[in-house]
Amino acid sequence: MLEIKNLYAGINGVSILKGVDLTVNPGEVHAIMGPNGSGKSTLAKVIAGHPDYKVEQGTMEYEVNLKKLDLAAMEPEIRAREGIFLAFQYPVEIPGVNNSVFLRAAFNEICRHQGAEEMDPIEFDQYLRQKMKLLEMDEKFIDRPVNVDFSGGEKKRNEILQMAILAPRLALLDETDSGLDVDSMKIVANGVNKLKSKNNAIVLITHYQRLLNYIVPDFVHVLSDGKIIKSGGKELAIKVETQGYDWLI
Amino acid sequence: MISTGLKPQKFIEQLRIKRPHSKDDLPPWLTNLHEEGVKRFSDIGFPDPKNEEWKFTDIAPITEKSFHFPDEKTIAELRSFNEYVDRNEPTIVFINGFFSARYSSLNGLEQGLTITNLAQAVKDQPKIIQSLLFRHDLKQENSFSALNSAFFKDGAFIQISDNAVCNRLIHIIHIVSQQNDDTVIFPRNLIILGRSAQAEILESYVSFSKIRYFTNAVSDVFVNEGAKLHYYKAQGESLNAFHLAGMRIAQEANSEVNTFTFSAGAQISRNDLSVTLDGEGAKAVLNGLYAVSGNQLVDNHTAIDHKPPRSLSTQLYKGILDGNSRAVFNGKILVRREAQQTNSYQLNKNILLSPSCQIHTKPQLEIFADDVRCTHGATIGQLNDDEIFYLQTRGIRKDFATRMLLCGFIDDVTGKIPNVSARTKIDELLTKIFPALKCKI
């Protein structure tokens, strides 16, 4: 699904990723851990296409529906329409833009691109309410401006709601667990688990092993100074949790 | 302030030669008023850039020209006009300054509602019109309201009698249609709401052409005790036009006025909106939106005079600027010594879409009472790249994302328009001139 080879990328002329190799197949859950500043969030942003980050070297090949796509050559919205989703570490507040209007606009853009039928407001409203139940979200969020005056936890839930609505092939969750209390984390993790299938893949970026108790990864990678220095199974996350990163670096 | 740089005499003389009506047609008091206007304008002349009130608004492109009165009375762009007008609503139309009975819809008006053209009202109810027109001290008028007093010929006269409620939107349209460049119109509108009367009025200035002309308008609005008015002003003039307008609102006790001032057209435009809160418990809510691009200049000057105790004013003006455009917002709030327990809020927010546009924003508070609450604020910003990226990662195209954000930005102004018909018309007018505000999803 995603094959990243020898990826170098940076911002303002400073390299942050220095030769990342990562292969993600459908049905897999990958966790990326690593110390602060190791480039975890940058990797997510580069895959999603943040314009501030420049790819300096290497390739990102994304395979979907038997098409092989060169991600670096695609606008962020095209990546999204091809099924890549980034749940933000710090979701952006958008005053004046109603949550359901925004979600329907996004949903229909993606449908149009994929040749699926668009939904009218009434159909979409039902679809939205059903997905909100999955995340135990209050209906008041339907008509509120996107993320405005949402608590930290509500914002994170709203991210996963968007993931549920847009049904991506490859979901990148950037520290979705940060700022969540245990109960909220269980709800979010439960939502993510329900969205998991053999056709899609999830990449979790996290500092802590805690989330991985709820969303169990098939692979754990440790990123340090822009490179993946160690890959393993879920036991690697437990080892990092108890021993830190020093033994790896 | 007396300016010396520009020559008002020449400007006036050119117009006087071709005065559209002979003095004999008019009652002496009206001729007298015009003469007073000429005198006042000759005395003070055009404001020059040293005038604090006009510091950022250079009107040389206007004063350098020689204008003449139009003579065409037809609409060349009928299709656009018909799209804009709803003939099921009370509508009074002026084409190139001339009242048009043909395009107006003034039959079957609500009980207690009078809509006519001012020239007719002068004949029908001279005493009332005379007293209203002289309500403002001519010796205090600024340059352009004096100029309007000197030359106005017609405009809308709207009277809503005591306790009358008009549920339909009343539409005043001043349209300038295809003709030679450099004509000038001087609309004068007079609106009076009786005690506890209620109305919603839209005043439109439109042209569906690219011609150059000058609109110098004045609207006087009198709102009696307990009356409630929503007043929308939509300025969608030709992009080559000049629009300098004054609106003066006088409010009695417990009255409520909500104004919405929209500016998108004209090369140079200015709104001088002054509100006098003359009775206890009067409330004024002033909202505004300007969206300009290219080399446009838009200037909004508001002035609120809190006279009695316990009055309230709030202002929210938002602006979007692109290209090399410039905007000015100056919000003056005067709280007199007697005006204890005044509440007054003012906020001006701007988004600059290009590095070469400019906004000059200034609050101007003069407070003489000690028990008041006044706040003001101004922001100038750009569209946030992170917000755009966020929307893009949800599959939304960059230009669509930009539009969504801009529409979100103006939503707390446009969303406050309670009248659907007014909102639709204003939306049509704005998006035609400034397509980035097209928000329909």
XYZ file of C-alpha atoms in Angstrom:
690
model
C 0.000 0.000 0.000
C 2.692 2.460 1.056
C 6.313 1.999 0.266
C 8.691 4.675 1.481
C 12.288 4.329 0.380
C 15.268 6.311 1.581
C 13.127 9.381 2.289
C 14.860 12.639 3.072
C 12.702 15.657 3.831
C 12.986 18.934 5.667
C 11.674 22.384 6.361
C 13.346 25.714 5.632
C 16.430 23.917 4.338
C 16.897 21.834 7.496
C 16.702 18.089 6.931
C 14.526 16.274 9.451
C 13.950 12.910 7.822
C 17.240 11.342 6.876
C 16.614 8.141 5.015
C 13.317 6.633 6.193
C 12.316 3.226 4.860
C 8.821 2.027 5.675
C 6.467 -0.475 4.072
C 2.825 -0.651 5.072
C 0.486 -3.306 3.706
C -3.328 -3.414 3.787
C -4.729 -4.719 7.053
C -1.660 -3.723 9.072
C -1.314 -1.468 12.077
C 2.054 0.220 12.488
C 3.179 2.226 15.467
C 5.933 4.780 15.177
C 7.611 5.752 18.416
C 10.622 7.839 19.126
C 12.037 10.618 21.269
C 10.996 14.252 20.894
C 12.295 15.823 17.711
C 13.019 12.513 16.026
C 10.799 13.397 13.067
C 7.598 11.433 13.805
C 5.162 14.255 13.107
C 7.235 15.379 10.142
C 6.894 11.938 8.602
C 3.104 12.142 8.951
C 3.012 15.634 7.472
C 5.263 14.686 4.567
C 3.055 11.717 3.720
C -0.031 13.969 3.895
C 1.668 16.659 1.789
C 2.216 19.669 4.046
C 3.484 22.413 1.702
C 6.139 23.649 4.152
C 8.032 20.365 4.003
C 10.163 19.561 0.998
C 11.065 16.058 -0.086
C 14.803 16.122 -0.784
C 15.439 12.537 -1.749
C 13.791 9.141 -1.914
C 10.352 7.957 -2.952
C 6.889 7.484 -1.493
C 4.915 5.027 -3.546
C 1.274 4.587 -2.690
C -0.681 1.755 -4.192
C -4.438 1.893 -4.270
C -6.894 0.014 -6.495
C -4.007 -1.407 -8.520
C -2.752 2.120 -9.267
C 0.768 3.017 -8.247
C 0.952 6.676 -7.294
C 3.932 8.889 -6.568
C 2.776 10.750 -3.475
C 5.355 13.509 -3.659
C 3.890 14.669 -6.962
C 0.347 14.976 -5.613
C -1.442 17.906 -3.973
C -2.552 17.211 -0.385
C -6.239 17.171 -1.375
C -5.561 14.560 -4.077
C -3.735 12.376 -1.559
C -6.779 12.717 0.715
C -9.141 11.782 -2.091
C -7.024 8.734 -2.843
C -7.586 7.611 0.717
C -4.843 9.102 2.871
C -6.012 10.626 6.117
C -4.057 12.521 8.737
C -5.516 12.940 12.214
C -3.759 16.042 13.497
C -1.840 16.271 16.716
C -3.252 19.778 17.080
C -6.528 19.923 15.159
C -7.148 23.334 13.651
C -10.106 25.486 14.719
C -12.132 26.901 11.856
C -14.485 29.631 13.060
C -17.636 30.171 11.050
C -17.459 26.827 9.272
C -20.123 24.470 10.500
C -18.871 20.956 11.363
C -21.484 19.064 9.359
C -21.218 21.367 6.343
C -17.461 20.895 6.404
C -17.708 17.119 6.770
C -20.217 16.797 3.950
C -18.122 19.011 1.665
C -15.088 16.810 2.370
C -17.043 13.586 2.036
C -18.559 14.608 -1.287
C -15.230 15.781 -2.702
C -13.820 12.347 -1.969
C -16.888 10.570 -3.382
C -16.674 12.605 -6.569
C -13.012 11.750 -6.985
C -13.574 8.060 -6.421
C -16.619 7.967 -8.668
C -18.984 7.187 -5.812
C -22.374 8.759 -5.353
C -22.537 11.984 -3.370
C -24.927 12.371 -0.438
C -27.554 15.059 -0.044
C -27.783 16.860 3.308
C -30.527 14.562 4.664
C -28.742 11.322 3.800
C -25.499 12.720 5.097
C -27.066 13.796 8.364
C -28.129 10.193 9.069
C -24.701 8.881 8.124
C -23.055 11.474 10.350
C -25.240 10.705 13.365
C -24.526 7.023 13.031
C -20.776 7.654 13.020
C -21.063 10.017 15.961
C -22.616 7.232 18.030
C -19.524 5.170 17.364
C -17.457 7.837 19.089
C -20.076 8.640 21.712
C -20.187 12.242 20.578
C -22.930 14.633 21.568
C -25.199 15.799 18.743
C -24.441 19.402 19.629
C -21.165 18.980 17.710
C -23.041 18.643 14.426
C -23.757 22.327 14.052
C -20.841 23.840 15.893
C -17.972 25.457 14.000
C -15.170 22.984 13.323
C -13.196 22.443 16.554
C -14.047 25.903 17.914
C -14.376 25.811 21.698
C -13.927 22.028 21.664
C -11.916 20.657 24.561
C -8.670 18.856 23.734
C -10.413 15.505 24.006
C -13.368 16.622 21.895
C -11.019 17.761 19.153
C -9.309 14.381 19.074
C -12.650 12.634 18.945
C -13.676 14.927 16.118
C -10.562 13.834 14.223
C -11.532 10.193 14.525
C -15.095 11.103 13.571
C -13.690 12.555 10.370
C -11.749 9.359 9.824
C -14.968 7.397 10.280
C -16.811 9.623 7.801
C -14.106 9.667 5.156
C -13.216 5.961 5.473
C -9.558 6.278 4.435
C -7.328 3.479 3.122
C -4.328 4.728 5.029
C -4.909 6.600 8.277
C -2.049 8.429 9.981
C -2.895 9.206 13.594
C -0.473 11.777 14.945
C -0.436 11.556 18.741
C -4.157 11.063 18.865
C -3.723 9.847 22.446
C -2.064 12.976 23.763
C -4.354 15.040 25.931
C -6.879 12.266 26.339
C -7.986 10.881 29.677
C -8.255 7.100 30.002
C -11.984 6.977 29.306
C -11.730 9.163 26.218
C -8.770 7.140 25.008
C -10.787 3.947 25.283
C -13.601 5.486 23.249
C -11.222 6.772 20.583
C -9.331 3.459 20.457
C -12.586 1.562 20.239
C -13.646 3.787 17.328
C -10.361 3.202 15.533
C -10.580 -0.559 16.086
C -14.039 -0.630 14.562
C -12.760 1.203 11.503
C -9.891 -1.249 11.052
C -10.287 -3.752 8.226
C -8.216 -6.000 6.015
C -8.356 -3.372 3.288
C -7.041 -0.401 5.180
C -3.963 0.348 7.193
C -3.265 2.502 10.225
C -0.060 4.240 11.233
C -0.058 5.407 14.845
C 2.407 7.983 15.980
C 2.737 7.978 19.715
C 5.031 8.705 22.593
C 3.544 6.167 24.901
C 2.854 2.503 24.892
C -0.448 3.207 26.632
C -2.470 3.597 23.421
C -0.992 0.393 22.058
C -2.752 -1.565 24.794
C -5.991 -0.607 23.116
C -4.983 -0.516 19.458
C -2.614 -3.409 19.077
C 0.072 -2.850 16.459
C 1.464 -5.486 14.113
C 4.708 -3.566 13.830
C 6.487 -1.070 16.026
C 9.192 1.219 14.641
C 11.511 3.457 16.564
C 12.425 6.657 14.777
C 15.522 8.519 15.873
C 17.176 11.480 14.224
C 15.146 11.037 11.065
C 15.766 7.323 10.588
C 14.020 4.147 11.648
C 16.613 2.525 13.847
C 14.673 -0.449 15.093
C 11.558 -2.331 14.029
C 9.793 -5.142 15.798
C 6.510 -6.425 17.147
C 4.427 -4.980 19.967
C 6.949 -6.190 22.523
C 9.314 -3.490 21.263
C 6.878 -0.846 22.490
C 6.807 -2.438 25.937
C 10.577 -2.510 26.062
C 10.744 1.171 25.097
C 8.205 1.989 27.770
C 10.290 0.391 30.504
C 13.807 1.102 29.269
C 13.474 4.329 27.275
C 15.313 4.910 24.040
C 18.891 5.093 25.309
C 19.683 1.444 24.721
C 18.740 1.858 21.051
C 20.528 5.034 20.170
C -11.282 71.856 8.808
C -10.963 74.205 5.876
C -9.010 72.905 2.984
C -7.316 75.046 0.442
C -5.735 72.573 -1.925
C -8.683 71.846 -4.185
C -11.086 74.200 -5.826
C -14.695 73.692 -4.822
C -15.910 76.721 -6.748
C -14.961 75.326 -10.105
C -16.524 71.971 -9.284
C -19.772 73.649 -8.269
C -19.909 76.062 -11.156
C -19.678 73.260 -13.659
C -22.649 71.597 -12.061
C -24.697 74.735 -11.558
C -24.664 75.600 -15.236
C -26.446 72.363 -15.972
C -28.681 72.238 -12.949
C -31.423 69.772 -13.792
C -34.347 71.752 -12.447
C -35.177 75.395 -12.681
C -35.565 77.191 -9.399
C -39.173 78.050 -10.167
C -40.294 74.445 -9.748
C -39.254 74.344 -6.148
C -40.752 75.869 -3.037
C -38.609 78.722 -1.752
C -37.527 76.815 1.371
C -36.034 74.070 -0.779
C -34.237 76.513 -3.042
C -32.972 78.077 0.134
C -31.717 74.709 1.372
C -29.842 74.107 -1.874
C -28.297 77.559 -1.610
C -27.256 76.871 1.956
C -25.636 73.680 0.740
C -23.722 75.541 -1.945
C -22.608 78.081 0.594
C -21.498 75.496 3.118
C -19.645 73.504 0.488
C -17.965 76.622 -0.908
C -16.867 77.543 2.607
C -15.294 74.258 3.554
C -14.408 72.895 0.118
C -13.126 69.417 -0.499
C -11.327 67.747 2.365
C -7.632 67.536 1.690
C -5.223 64.861 2.912
C -4.264 67.039 5.885
C -7.789 66.649 7.170
C -7.589 63.924 9.830
C -10.942 62.532 8.750
C -9.680 62.046 5.213
C -6.046 61.249 5.881
C -6.020 57.896 4.098
C -8.679 58.569 1.510
C -7.366 60.574 -1.372
C -10.291 61.941 -3.324
C -8.196 63.675 -5.984
C -9.428 61.207 -8.646
C -12.899 62.617 -7.980
C -12.119 66.278 -7.575
C -9.947 66.369 -10.646
C -12.853 65.432 -12.855
C -15.626 67.472 -14.282
C -18.984 65.802 -13.805
C -22.276 66.393 -15.508
C -25.863 65.376 -14.825
C -27.175 62.313 -16.618
C -30.158 62.472 -18.939
C -30.824 58.794 -19.747
C -33.745 57.363 -17.821
C -33.728 53.766 -19.030
C -32.006 50.625 -17.875
C -29.786 49.049 -20.510
C -28.939 45.997 -18.404
C -32.498 44.880 -17.749
C -31.714 41.237 -17.266
C -29.286 41.776 -14.426
C -31.648 44.304 -12.934
C -34.612 41.927 -13.045
C -32.544 39.218 -11.415
C -31.728 41.534 -8.587
C -35.194 42.900 -7.919
C -38.122 41.101 -6.358
C -41.247 42.823 -7.628
C -43.360 41.238 -4.919
C -41.621 43.471 -2.429
C -42.212 47.188 -2.034
C -39.548 48.636 -4.301
C -38.681 52.161 -5.317
C -36.314 52.534 -8.231
C -34.159 55.431 -9.351
C -32.421 55.188 -12.684
C -29.485 57.530 -13.065
C -31.014 59.596 -10.294
C -34.471 59.750 -11.859
C -37.438 58.180 -10.136
C -38.884 55.387 -12.254
C -42.543 54.628 -11.606
C -42.341 51.921 -14.236
C -39.776 49.779 -12.448
C -40.975 50.530 -8.942
C -43.507 48.338 -7.138
C -45.533 50.562 -4.907
C -49.019 49.112 -5.080
C -50.753 47.345 -2.244
C -48.491 48.697 0.463
C -49.081 47.748 4.062
C -51.315 49.909 6.211
C -49.353 52.819 7.581
C -46.561 52.566 5.034
C -45.843 55.411 2.646
C -43.206 55.083 -0.054
C -42.804 57.771 -2.625
C -40.086 59.728 -4.307
C -38.872 62.742 -2.382
C -39.718 65.249 -5.131
C -43.317 64.063 -4.983
C -43.318 64.126 -1.188
C -42.168 67.757 -1.312
C -45.382 68.518 -3.197
C -47.638 66.256 -1.130
C -46.389 66.905 2.393
C -44.202 70.000 2.186
C -44.347 70.799 5.886
C -43.151 67.407 7.055
C -40.418 67.210 4.448
C -39.254 70.720 5.183
C -38.968 70.032 8.892
C -37.122 66.780 8.310
C -34.694 68.242 5.802
C -33.861 71.091 8.115
C -33.460 68.837 11.145
C -29.703 68.740 10.564
C -27.829 71.961 10.957
C -26.545 72.794 7.482
C -23.737 74.749 9.019
C -22.399 71.574 10.585
C -22.440 69.432 7.459
C -19.279 67.900 6.093
C -18.155 68.539 2.526
C -20.051 65.788 0.823
C -23.313 66.044 2.681
C -23.191 69.789 1.962
C -22.570 68.991 -1.689
C -25.552 66.673 -1.655
C -27.687 69.358 0.016
C -26.674 71.720 -2.746
C -27.690 69.449 -5.595
C -30.023 66.641 -4.549
C -33.128 66.370 -6.611
C -34.754 63.125 -5.642
C -34.532 59.982 -3.588
C -36.767 57.751 -1.558
C -39.169 58.996 1.048
C -40.357 56.255 3.381
C -42.700 56.815 6.265
C -43.938 54.144 8.615
C -46.627 55.467 10.898
C -46.913 54.851 14.619
C -47.282 51.174 15.531
C -47.248 50.072 11.886
C -45.308 46.932 11.140
C -44.027 46.221 7.677
C -43.056 42.576 7.328
C -41.866 42.695 3.752
C -38.454 44.033 2.870
C -38.616 47.561 1.501
C -36.104 48.006 -1.288
C -34.651 51.318 -2.436
C -32.581 50.935 -5.586
C -30.344 53.518 -7.124
C -29.098 52.104 -10.379
C -26.739 53.793 -12.773
C -27.134 52.429 -16.241
C -25.028 52.517 -19.381
C -24.364 56.063 -20.508
C -21.457 58.422 -21.014
C -18.760 58.520 -18.382
C -18.541 61.126 -15.660
C -22.105 61.676 -14.681
C -23.030 62.453 -11.102
C -26.079 61.606 -9.037
C -27.094 63.079 -5.700
C -29.627 60.753 -4.117
C -31.258 61.985 -0.929
C -33.275 59.440 0.992
C -35.521 60.266 3.905
C -36.827 57.593 6.214
C -39.018 58.096 9.216
C -40.361 55.474 11.581
C -43.190 56.451 13.895
C -43.484 55.301 17.498
C -43.155 51.539 17.863
C -43.126 51.105 14.099
C -41.098 48.264 12.605
C -39.479 47.916 9.210
C -36.666 46.349 7.250
C -35.147 48.413 4.484
C -32.506 47.632 1.884
C -30.803 50.536 0.154
C -28.953 49.353 -2.940
C -26.499 51.197 -5.109
C -25.852 49.147 -8.190
C -24.627 49.337 -11.699
C -24.360 46.403 -14.017
C -21.901 48.296 -16.191
C -18.286 49.393 -16.077
C -18.861 53.088 -16.509
C -17.326 55.826 -14.432
C -19.664 58.054 -12.445
C -19.987 59.645 -9.066
C -22.657 58.868 -6.508
C -22.929 61.383 -3.711
C -25.732 60.120 -1.514
C -27.210 61.131 1.800
C -29.780 59.174 3.768
C -31.458 60.630 6.809
C -33.181 58.209 9.101
C -35.417 59.211 12.004
C -36.445 56.523 14.414
C -39.041 57.425 17.001
C -39.607 55.997 20.445
C -39.776 52.223 20.624
C -39.422 51.753 16.870
C -37.333 48.976 15.426
C -35.452 49.156 12.149
C -33.165 46.875 10.202
C -31.325 48.905 7.613
C -29.203 47.182 5.005
C -27.020 49.106 2.647
C -25.551 47.265 -0.302
C -22.983 49.092 -2.377
C -22.334 47.254 -5.622
C -21.437 50.156 -7.883
C -19.464 49.857 -11.096
C -15.803 49.169 -10.319
C -14.927 52.482 -11.979
C -17.405 54.517 -9.982
C -16.971 56.792 -6.987
C -19.358 56.449 -4.097
C -19.348 58.905 -1.220
C -22.286 58.481 1.061
C -23.508 59.806 4.345
C -26.088 58.176 6.522
C -27.392 59.950 9.589
C -29.568 58.100 12.005
C -31.351 59.752 14.904
C -32.846 57.446 17.514
C -35.357 58.223 20.234
C -35.812 56.370 23.515
C -35.945 52.569 23.479
C -35.646 52.398 19.734
C -33.467 49.796 18.096
C -31.601 50.113 14.838
C -29.520 47.398 13.206
C -27.471 48.510 10.251
C -25.569 46.327 7.808
C -23.234 48.189 5.517
C -21.847 46.164 2.628
C -19.301 47.557 0.236
C -17.827 45.686 -2.683
C -18.037 47.955 -5.706
C -16.639 51.340 -6.722
C -13.074 52.438 -7.234
C -13.339 54.763 -4.261
C -16.122 54.437 -1.752
C -16.823 55.923 1.602
C -19.594 55.562 4.127
C -19.987 58.159 6.802
C -22.447 56.544 9.159
C -23.421 58.615 12.151
C -25.866 57.568 14.792
C -27.249 59.852 17.442
C -28.727 58.026 20.390
C -31.093 60.684 21.595
C -33.273 58.848 24.059
C -32.722 56.562 27.028
C -32.502 52.886 26.244
C -31.803 53.407 22.561
C -29.820 50.613 20.976
C -27.757 50.702 17.801
C -26.094 47.664 16.257
C -23.776 48.493 13.388
C -22.434 45.682 11.257
C -20.355 46.078 8.168
C -18.499 44.119 5.577
C -16.165 45.271 2.849
C -14.484 43.122 0.230
C -12.218 44.841 -2.247
C -9.485 43.992 -4.701
C -7.515 45.557 -7.558
C -6.966 49.235 -6.880
C -10.142 49.778 -4.934
C -10.326 51.947 -1.856
C -13.091 51.572 0.717
C -13.513 53.796 3.739
C -15.983 53.324 6.578
C -16.273 56.083 9.117
C -18.739 55.501 11.898
C -19.663 57.978 14.584
C -21.905 57.169 17.495
C -23.099 59.891 19.800
C -24.337 58.593 23.143
C -26.338 61.454 24.610
C -28.732 60.177 27.277
C -28.061 57.596 29.983
C -28.382 53.856 29.364
C -27.927 53.531 25.658
C -26.127 50.755 23.864
C -24.093 50.524 20.697
C -22.176 47.645 19.219
C -20.152 47.584 16.046
C -18.655 44.736 14.100
C -16.966 45.528 10.801
C -15.114 42.925 8.813
C -12.965 43.391 5.760
C -11.312 41.266 3.120
C -8.685 42.895 0.951
C -6.909 41.570 -2.092
C -4.626 42.952 -4.816
C -3.481 46.521 -4.221
C -6.666 47.539 -2.496
C -6.889 49.737 0.545
C -9.409 50.047 3.321
C -10.026 52.478 6.111
C -12.057 51.926 9.234
C -12.508 54.724 11.708
C -14.923 54.202 14.537
C -15.730 57.177 16.678
C -17.665 56.776 19.891
C -18.689 59.835 21.824
C -20.084 59.299 25.312
C -21.367 62.571 26.702
C -21.285 63.505 30.329
C -24.961 62.772 30.847
C -24.688 59.404 29.124
C -24.069 57.340 32.246
C -24.296 53.563 32.031
C -23.522 53.555 28.363
C -22.439 50.281 26.838
C -20.424 50.465 23.680
C -18.468 47.821 21.836
C -16.477 48.084 18.667
C -14.559 45.491 16.720
C -12.917 45.655 13.309
C -11.340 42.539 11.818
C -9.495 42.264 8.550
C -7.964 39.621 6.359
C -5.355 40.670 3.841
C -5.041 38.257 0.938
C -2.094 39.880 -0.758
C 1.100 41.492 0.489
C 0.343 44.757 -1.282
C -3.017 45.675 0.232
C -3.363 48.083 3.130
C -5.755 48.635 5.985
C -5.876 51.659 8.249
C -8.027 50.993 11.264
C -8.568 53.342 14.144
C -10.870 53.464 17.116
C -11.656 56.943 18.365
C -13.253 57.044 21.787
C -14.244 60.243 23.498
C -15.705 59.485 26.892
C -16.936 62.166 29.273
C -19.137 60.049 31.552
C -17.570 58.001 34.347
C -19.923 55.048 34.649
C -19.636 53.449 31.232
C -18.404 50.299 29.613
C -16.638 50.758 26.298
C -14.452 48.253 24.533
C -12.791 48.301 21.176
C -10.495 46.124 19.165
C -9.006 45.632 15.751
C -7.271 42.712 14.092
C -5.403 42.377 10.838
C -4.369 38.964 9.634
C -3.847 36.628 6.766
C -5.488 33.373 5.898
C -3.932 30.720 8.044
C -1.824 28.178 6.094
C -2.449 25.510 8.703
C -6.202 25.926 8.340
C -5.904 25.606 4.565
C -3.714 22.509 4.882
C -6.139 21.006 7.367
C -8.995 21.385 4.896
C -6.831 20.038 2.064
C -6.066 16.888 4.031
C -9.826 16.350 4.089
C -9.946 16.337 0.296
C -10.926 19.959 -0.151
C -9.237 21.868 -2.968
C -7.076 24.818 -2.004
C -9.243 27.482 -3.632
C -12.358 25.933 -2.136
C -10.633 25.802 1.250
C -9.814 29.496 0.899
C -13.416 30.296 0.105
C -14.657 28.239 3.038
C -12.357 30.094 5.392
C -13.322 33.502 4.028
C -16.991 32.640 4.264
C -16.390 31.447 7.801
C -14.666 34.735 8.536
C -17.605 36.852 7.379
C -20.256 34.532 8.754
C -20.743 36.424 11.990
C -21.618 39.517 9.942
C -23.602 38.003 7.073
C -25.115 35.361 9.320
C -26.650 38.132 11.404
C -28.834 39.339 8.540
C -32.228 38.150 9.692
C -34.064 38.967 6.475
C -33.649 36.154 3.969
C -34.496 38.295 0.966
C -31.968 40.952 1.955
C -29.357 38.311 2.665
C -29.871 36.685 -0.722
C -29.626 39.971 -2.586
C -26.555 41.118 -0.708
C -24.958 37.741 -1.256
C -25.639 37.910 -5.006
C -24.251 41.395 -5.280
C -21.145 40.668 -3.229
C -20.236 37.400 -4.888
C -20.647 38.860 -8.354
C -17.973 41.424 -7.540
C -15.911 39.320 -5.136
C -16.238 35.681 -6.254
C -14.083 34.382 -3.379
C -17.081 34.931 -1.114
C -19.231 32.434 -2.957
C -19.913 29.974 -0.185
C -22.643 27.711 -1.473
C -21.494 24.168 -0.983
